[in-house]
Amino acid sequence: MKHVRVLALDPDLAAAYCARLFAGAGAHVVIVEPSRGSALRTAEPTLVDVNGNVRGALWEHLAAGSQSIVIDDDAHLDTLFRWADVVVSTCDGDADAAMRLRERVRRADPSTVHVVTSGFGLT
């Protein structure tokens, strides 16, 4: 998996775990976060580092081996979709939005695999 590039879009727990598995297998994983940061960064339980910064223990584990970038303007996403071999996203209960994102990923690069995580499926 050394040459596999994975893009995780503001992942929830399931999507972050999926990305972590890719990172653990040697893939180059980039997590895309909104400017407010991933909700996992401050999810309970939390840790406090030597500088007094509060960090979510889940984030520390799930983001290990990954890089993180902040994108507020999703116009850059198409470039990232072309870069990635795999895109990991979450459904958040909105199957239509997941399918629209899947089509956008395919338009950017038809060979990119899009993984959608969901607690209950898309239907």
Tab-separated table of C-alpha atoms in Angstrom:
chain	number	residue	atom	x	y	z
A	1	MET	CA	0.000	0.000	0.000
A	2	LYS	CA	3.047	2.214	0.024
A	3	HIS	CA	1.986	4.110	-3.107
A	4	VAL	CA	-1.745	4.392	-2.346
A	5	ARG	CA	-2.980	7.943	-1.676
A	6	VAL	CA	-6.052	8.277	0.536
A	7	LEU	CA	-8.100	11.417	1.090
A	8	ALA	CA	-10.432	11.440	4.115
A	9	LEU	CA	-13.062	14.192	4.071
A	10	ASP	CA	-13.800	15.598	7.570
A	11	PRO	CA	-14.232	12.065	8.856
A	12	ASP	CA	-16.526	10.894	11.606
A	13	LEU	CA	-15.461	7.983	13.794
A	14	ALA	CA	-16.094	5.265	11.186
A	15	ALA	CA	-14.447	7.149	8.322
A	16	ALA	CA	-11.466	8.112	10.492
A	17	TYR	CA	-11.035	4.470	11.494
A	18	CYS	CA	-11.168	3.450	7.830
A	19	ALA	CA	-8.470	6.028	7.017
A	20	ARG	CA	-6.418	4.834	10.008
A	21	LEU	CA	-6.476	1.289	8.646
A	22	PHE	CA	-5.135	2.577	5.330
A	23	ALA	CA	-2.400	4.551	7.148
A	24	GLY	CA	-1.493	1.489	9.198
A	25	ALA	CA	-1.089	-0.484	5.983
A	26	GLY	CA	1.345	2.128	4.654
A	27	ALA	CA	-0.897	4.360	2.532
A	28	HIS	CA	-0.300	8.117	2.346
A	29	VAL	CA	-3.391	9.487	4.133
A	30	VAL	CA	-4.469	13.137	4.075
A	31	ILE	CA	-7.377	14.224	6.267
A	32	VAL	CA	-9.322	17.250	5.038
A	33	GLU	CA	-10.705	19.317	7.906
A	34	PRO	CA	-12.874	22.435	8.046
A	35	SER	CA	-11.296	25.548	9.606
A	36	ARG	CA	-12.931	24.747	12.959
A	37	GLY	CA	-11.051	21.431	12.937
A	38	SER	CA	-12.384	17.914	13.037
A	39	ALA	CA	-14.903	17.209	15.790
A	40	LEU	CA	-12.691	14.262	16.742
A	41	ARG	CA	-9.932	16.657	17.825
A	42	THR	CA	-11.868	17.526	20.978
A	43	ALA	CA	-14.070	14.453	21.419
A	44	GLU	CA	-14.061	12.830	24.853
A	45	PRO	CA	-11.919	11.469	26.330
A	46	THR	CA	-9.388	14.266	26.003
A	47	LEU	CA	-5.690	14.611	26.719
A	48	VAL	CA	-3.789	17.764	27.688
A	49	ASP	CA	-0.298	18.124	26.249
A	50	VAL	CA	2.663	19.873	27.906
A	51	ASN	CA	1.625	23.188	26.306
A	52	GLY	CA	-1.875	22.968	27.762
A	53	ASN	CA	-3.519	22.095	24.435
A	54	VAL	CA	-6.557	19.850	24.712
A	55	ARG	CA	-6.654	16.964	22.253
A	56	GLY	CA	-9.127	14.199	21.739
A	57	ALA	CA	-7.659	10.784	22.487
A	58	LEU	CA	-9.630	9.364	19.548
A	59	TRP	CA	-8.054	11.927	17.233
A	60	GLU	CA	-4.573	11.124	18.489
A	61	HIS	CA	-5.105	7.454	17.715
A	62	LEU	CA	-7.112	7.718	14.507
A	63	ALA	CA	-5.011	10.451	12.881
A	64	ALA	CA	-1.725	8.678	13.603
A	65	GLY	CA	0.271	8.247	10.425
A	66	SER	CA	-1.831	10.833	8.567
A	67	GLN	CA	-1.407	14.399	7.441
A	68	SER	CA	-4.103	16.997	7.953
A	69	ILE	CA	-5.047	19.987	5.807
A	70	VAL	CA	-7.710	22.668	6.172
A	71	ILE	CA	-9.873	23.564	3.200
A	72	ASP	CA	-12.711	26.059	3.490
A	73	ASP	CA	-13.315	26.445	-0.228
A	74	ASP	CA	-14.324	23.131	-1.752
A	75	ALA	CA	-13.179	24.335	-5.201
A	76	HIS	CA	-9.812	22.720	-4.385
A	77	LEU	CA	-11.427	19.360	-3.733
A	78	ASP	CA	-11.475	18.383	-7.414
A	79	THR	CA	-7.669	18.717	-7.511
A	80	LEU	CA	-7.412	16.534	-4.410
A	81	PHE	CA	-9.828	14.006	-5.921
A	82	ARG	CA	-7.529	13.723	-8.948
A	83	TRP	CA	-4.539	13.239	-6.604
A	84	ALA	CA	-6.190	10.525	-4.526
A	85	ASP	CA	-6.504	6.838	-5.293
A	86	VAL	CA	-9.150	6.460	-2.566
A	87	VAL	CA	-11.576	9.021	-1.115
A	88	VAL	CA	-13.157	8.210	2.255
A	89	SER	CA	-16.244	10.139	3.334
A	90	THR	CA	-19.216	9.718	5.608
A	91	CYS	CA	-22.886	9.605	4.751
A	92	ASP	CA	-24.198	11.507	7.808
A	93	GLY	CA	-27.624	10.061	7.010
A	94	ASP	CA	-27.851	11.916	3.684
A	95	ALA	CA	-27.601	9.304	0.949
A	96	ASP	CA	-28.336	11.862	-1.784
A	97	ALA	CA	-25.370	13.997	-0.713
A	98	ALA	CA	-23.169	10.892	-0.648
A	99	MET	CA	-24.210	10.023	-4.204
A	100	ARG	CA	-23.604	13.606	-5.399
A	101	LEU	CA	-20.118	13.466	-3.885
A	102	ARG	CA	-19.508	10.090	-5.517
A	103	GLU	CA	-20.404	11.575	-8.917
A	104	ARG	CA	-18.093	14.526	-8.296
A	105	VAL	CA	-15.235	12.166	-7.428
A	106	ARG	CA	-15.907	10.165	-10.610
A	107	ARG	CA	-15.945	13.314	-12.752
A	108	ALA	CA	-12.574	14.349	-11.315
A	109	ASP	CA	-11.045	10.905	-11.879
A	110	PRO	CA	-13.084	7.827	-12.825
A	111	SER	CA	-10.408	5.517	-11.410
A	112	THR	CA	-10.614	6.947	-7.879
A	113	VAL	CA	-12.347	4.637	-5.403
A	114	HIS	CA	-14.925	6.354	-3.187
A	115	VAL	CA	-15.603	4.718	0.186
A	116	VAL	CA	-18.707	5.969	2.009
A	117	THR	CA	-19.039	5.037	5.660
A	118	SER	CA	-22.427	4.909	7.306
A	119	GLY	CA	-23.810	3.422	10.462
A	120	PHE	CA	-26.898	2.125	8.681
A	121	GLY	CA	-26.153	2.027	4.944
A	122	LEU	CA	-27.304	4.393	2.229
A	123	THR	CA	-30.919	3.243	2.014
